[in-house]
Coordinates of C-alpha atoms in Angstrom, one line a residue:
M1 CA -58.6 -46.0 34.4
L2 CA -55.8 -45.9 31.9
A3 CA -54.1 -49.2 31.3
T4 CA -50.3 -49.0 31.4
T5 CA -47.9 -51.3 29.7
A6 CA -44.4 -51.8 30.8
V7 CA -41.9 -51.6 28.0
R8 CA -38.7 -53.4 28.5
A9 CA -35.6 -52.0 26.8
A10 CA -34.0 -54.4 24.5
P11 CA -30.6 -55.5 25.9
L12 CA -27.6 -54.0 24.1
A13 CA -25.8 -56.4 21.9
A14 CA -22.4 -57.3 23.2
P15 CA -19.6 -55.7 21.0
R16 CA -18.2 -58.1 18.5
S17 CA -14.6 -59.0 19.5
T18 CA -12.0 -58.4 16.8
G19 CA -9.5 -60.7 18.6
I20 CA -6.5 -58.4 17.9
Q21 CA -3.4 -59.5 19.8
S22 CA 0.1 -58.0 20.3
V23 CA 2.9 -59.6 18.3
E24 CA 4.3 -61.1 21.5
A25 CA 0.9 -62.7 22.4
A26 CA 0.5 -63.9 18.8
Q27 CA 3.9 -65.5 18.8
S28 CA 3.0 -67.4 21.9
V29 CA -0.1 -68.8 20.1
L30 CA 2.0 -69.8 17.2
E31 CA 4.5 -71.6 19.4
G32 CA 1.6 -73.5 21.0
M33 CA 0.4 -74.7 17.5
K34 CA 3.9 -75.8 16.6
R35 CA 4.1 -77.9 19.7
K36 CA 1.1 -79.9 18.6
G37 CA 2.9 -81.2 15.5
E38 CA 1.9 -80.6 11.9
V39 CA 0.3 -77.2 11.4
T40 CA -2.8 -77.7 9.3
D41 CA -5.6 -75.3 8.4
S42 CA -7.9 -77.3 10.7
L43 CA -5.5 -76.8 13.7
V44 CA -5.2 -73.1 13.0
L45 CA -8.9 -72.6 12.8
E46 CA -9.5 -74.6 16.0
T47 CA -7.0 -72.4 17.8
L48 CA -8.1 -69.0 16.6
D49 CA -11.3 -67.3 17.7
S50 CA -14.1 -66.7 15.2
A51 CA -13.0 -63.2 14.1
Q52 CA -9.4 -64.4 13.8
G53 CA -10.4 -67.5 12.0
A54 CA -12.5 -65.5 9.5
R55 CA -9.5 -63.3 8.7
Y56 CA -7.2 -66.4 8.3
Q57 CA -9.7 -68.0 5.9
R58 CA -10.0 -64.7 3.9
L59 CA -6.2 -64.4 3.6
L60 CA -5.8 -68.1 2.8
N61 CA -8.5 -68.0 0.1
S62 CA -7.2 -64.8 -1.5
G63 CA -4.4 -66.4 -3.5
T64 CA -1.9 -64.0 -2.0
F65 CA 0.1 -66.8 -0.4
D66 CA -0.2 -69.4 -3.3
A67 CA 3.3 -68.7 -4.5
M68 CA 4.7 -69.1 -1.0
F69 CA 3.0 -72.5 -0.7
R70 CA 4.5 -73.5 -4.1
A71 CA 7.9 -72.4 -3.0
A72 CA 7.6 -74.4 0.2
E73 CA 7.1 -77.6 -1.9
Q74 CA 10.6 -77.1 -3.4
S75 CA 12.4 -75.6 -0.5
T76 CA 14.6 -77.1 2.2
E77 CA 14.5 -73.8 4.1
F78 CA 10.8 -73.9 5.1
R79 CA 7.6 -75.8 4.9
S80 CA 3.9 -75.2 4.3
D81 CA 3.5 -75.2 8.1
D82 CA 5.6 -72.0 8.2
V83 CA 3.4 -70.3 5.5
R84 CA 0.3 -71.2 7.6
L85 CA 1.9 -69.7 10.7
S86 CA 2.7 -66.5 8.8
I87 CA -0.9 -66.2 7.7
A88 CA -2.1 -67.0 11.3
L89 CA 0.2 -64.2 12.6
A90 CA -1.4 -61.7 10.2
A91 CA -4.9 -62.9 11.3
L92 CA -4.0 -62.6 15.0
T93 CA -2.4 -59.1 14.8
T94 CA -4.4 -57.4 12.0
D95 CA -8.0 -56.2 12.0
D96 CA -10.3 -56.4 9.1
S97 CA -9.2 -53.1 7.6
G98 CA -5.6 -54.3 7.9
V99 CA -6.5 -57.4 5.9
D100 CA -7.9 -55.0 3.3
E101 CA -4.5 -53.3 3.1
I102 CA -2.7 -56.6 2.8
L103 CA -4.9 -57.7 0.0
S104 CA -4.5 -54.4 -1.8
I105 CA -0.8 -54.9 -2.2
T106 CA -0.1 -55.6 -5.9
M107 CA 2.9 -57.1 -7.6
E108 CA 3.4 -53.7 -9.3
D109 CA 3.7 -52.1 -5.9
V110 CA 6.5 -54.4 -5.1
T111 CA 8.3 -54.3 -8.5
D112 CA 8.1 -50.5 -8.8
N113 CA 9.7 -50.0 -5.4
T114 CA 12.4 -52.7 -5.4
E115 CA 16.0 -52.7 -6.6
W116 CA 18.0 -55.9 -6.8
E117 CA 21.8 -56.1 -6.8
E118 CA 23.7 -59.1 -8.2
S119 CA 27.0 -59.6 -6.5
E120 CA 28.5 -61.3 -9.6
Q121 CA 28.0 -58.2 -11.7
R122 CA 29.8 -55.6 -9.5
G123 CA 26.7 -54.1 -8.0
V124 CA 24.7 -53.7 -11.2
I125 CA 21.2 -53.1 -10.1
R126 CA 18.4 -54.8 -12.1
P127 CA 15.5 -57.1 -11.4
R128 CA 16.2 -60.8 -11.1
W129 CA 13.2 -63.0 -11.9
Q130 CA 14.1 -66.3 -10.2
F131 CA 14.9 -67.7 -6.9
N132 CA 18.5 -67.9 -5.9
W133 CA 19.1 -68.2 -2.2
G134 CA 22.0 -66.3 -0.7
I135 CA 23.2 -64.7 -3.9
V136 CA 20.8 -61.9 -4.6
T137 CA 20.4 -58.9 -2.3
G138 CA 18.1 -56.1 -2.8
T139 CA 16.0 -53.4 -1.1
L140 CA 12.3 -52.8 -1.0
Y141 CA 11.6 -49.1 -0.4
L142 CA 8.3 -48.3 1.4
N143 CA 6.6 -44.9 1.2
R144 CA 5.0 -43.2 4.1
K145 CA 1.6 -45.0 3.9
E146 CA 3.3 -48.4 3.5
T147 CA 5.6 -47.6 6.4
R148 CA 2.6 -46.8 8.5
N149 CA 0.9 -50.0 7.5
A150 CA 4.2 -52.0 8.1
R151 CA 3.8 -51.2 11.8
D152 CA 1.4 -54.1 11.8
A153 CA 3.2 -57.5 11.5
G154 CA 0.6 -58.8 9.1
Y155 CA 1.4 -56.2 6.5
S156 CA 5.0 -57.3 6.4
V157 CA 3.8 -60.9 6.0
G158 CA 1.6 -59.6 3.1
L159 CA 4.6 -57.7 1.5
A160 CA 6.7 -60.9 1.5
A161 CA 3.9 -62.9 0.0
S162 CA 3.4 -60.3 -2.8
A163 CA 7.1 -60.2 -3.5
C164 CA 7.1 -64.0 -3.8
S165 CA 4.2 -63.8 -6.2
A166 CA 6.1 -61.2 -8.3
G167 CA 8.9 -63.7 -8.7
F168 CA 11.4 -62.1 -6.3
P169 CA 13.5 -64.4 -3.9
V170 CA 11.6 -63.4 -0.8
C171 CA 9.4 -66.4 -0.4
Y172 CA 10.6 -67.3 3.1
P173 CA 7.8 -66.6 5.5
V174 CA 8.6 -63.6 7.7
A175 CA 6.6 -64.6 10.8
A176 CA 9.8 -64.6 12.9
Q177 CA 10.9 -61.2 11.5
A178 CA 7.6 -59.4 11.3
G179 CA 7.6 -58.2 14.9
G180 CA 11.0 -56.5 14.5
I181 CA 10.0 -55.0 11.2
G182 CA 6.9 -53.5 12.8
I183 CA 8.9 -52.0 15.7
A184 CA 11.4 -50.4 13.2
A185 CA 8.6 -49.2 10.9
G186 CA 6.9 -47.5 13.9
R187 CA 10.1 -45.8 15.0
Y188 CA 11.0 -44.5 11.5
Y189 CA 7.4 -43.4 10.9
E190 CA 7.3 -41.4 14.1
E191 CA 10.6 -39.7 13.0
G192 CA 8.9 -38.6 9.8
N193 CA 10.9 -41.1 7.7
C194 CA 10.1 -44.4 6.0
V195 CA 11.4 -48.0 6.3
K196 CA 13.3 -49.9 3.6
L197 CA 13.6 -53.7 3.8
K198 CA 17.0 -55.0 2.9
V199 CA 16.7 -58.5 1.4
I200 CA 19.5 -60.9 2.0
G201 CA 18.6 -64.3 0.7
P202 CA 15.4 -65.3 2.6
T203 CA 15.6 -62.6 5.2
L204 CA 14.2 -59.1 5.5
K205 CA 16.2 -56.5 7.5
P206 CA 14.5 -53.1 8.2
E207 CA 16.6 -50.0 7.8
R208 CA 15.9 -46.2 7.8
H209 CA 14.7 -44.7 4.5
K210 CA 14.9 -40.9 4.9
K211 CA 12.1 -38.6 4.1
G212 CA 12.5 -36.9 0.7
Q213 CA 14.6 -39.7 -0.8
R214 CA 13.1 -41.8 -3.6
N215 CA 9.5 -42.6 -2.7
C216 CA 9.5 -41.5 1.0
K217 CA 6.9 -38.7 0.7

């Protein structure tokens, strides 16, 4: 008589949640954190799930946002809380590959595709390597790949942080603007165009950057 042994199939591991949220849902999470008072790293990590928290920690430790934190210490326009909320927005709305894209943005990417205009000099376009709120305007031109990435709010947050690191006057966290930038970038990308970000003081305004012009290829 042959002995038979029942073999049980190993249960399938549950898929690991990436915790990706829409911009609207993420904004609700951010508002909840703000209602609790001071926004600390501990509060953010307690609020986010494990995957989101890992992305937040990775972005925080990357050094990408260091210049923003330094600017917050000297600014009356925003605080370190706002920088943490911007990083949390990126962690909530961007997956791991999106974080890779954010961390791949270099200061050279920003400086090579940016033009600044000083109103005092009759529209002469040249870089300005200092912070001067409300005086300097400029435009950051994104190519097709960057426009595709900018559909994710976290990428816009990363762009602003990199511009801040490069010495440009865009250190104001863009958490409140990133959703609108993402919507505009998605629309222009589907048209076959790119997006350009008009900088006016601490704000970023998305505008259409037509295919074939400058770096929109």
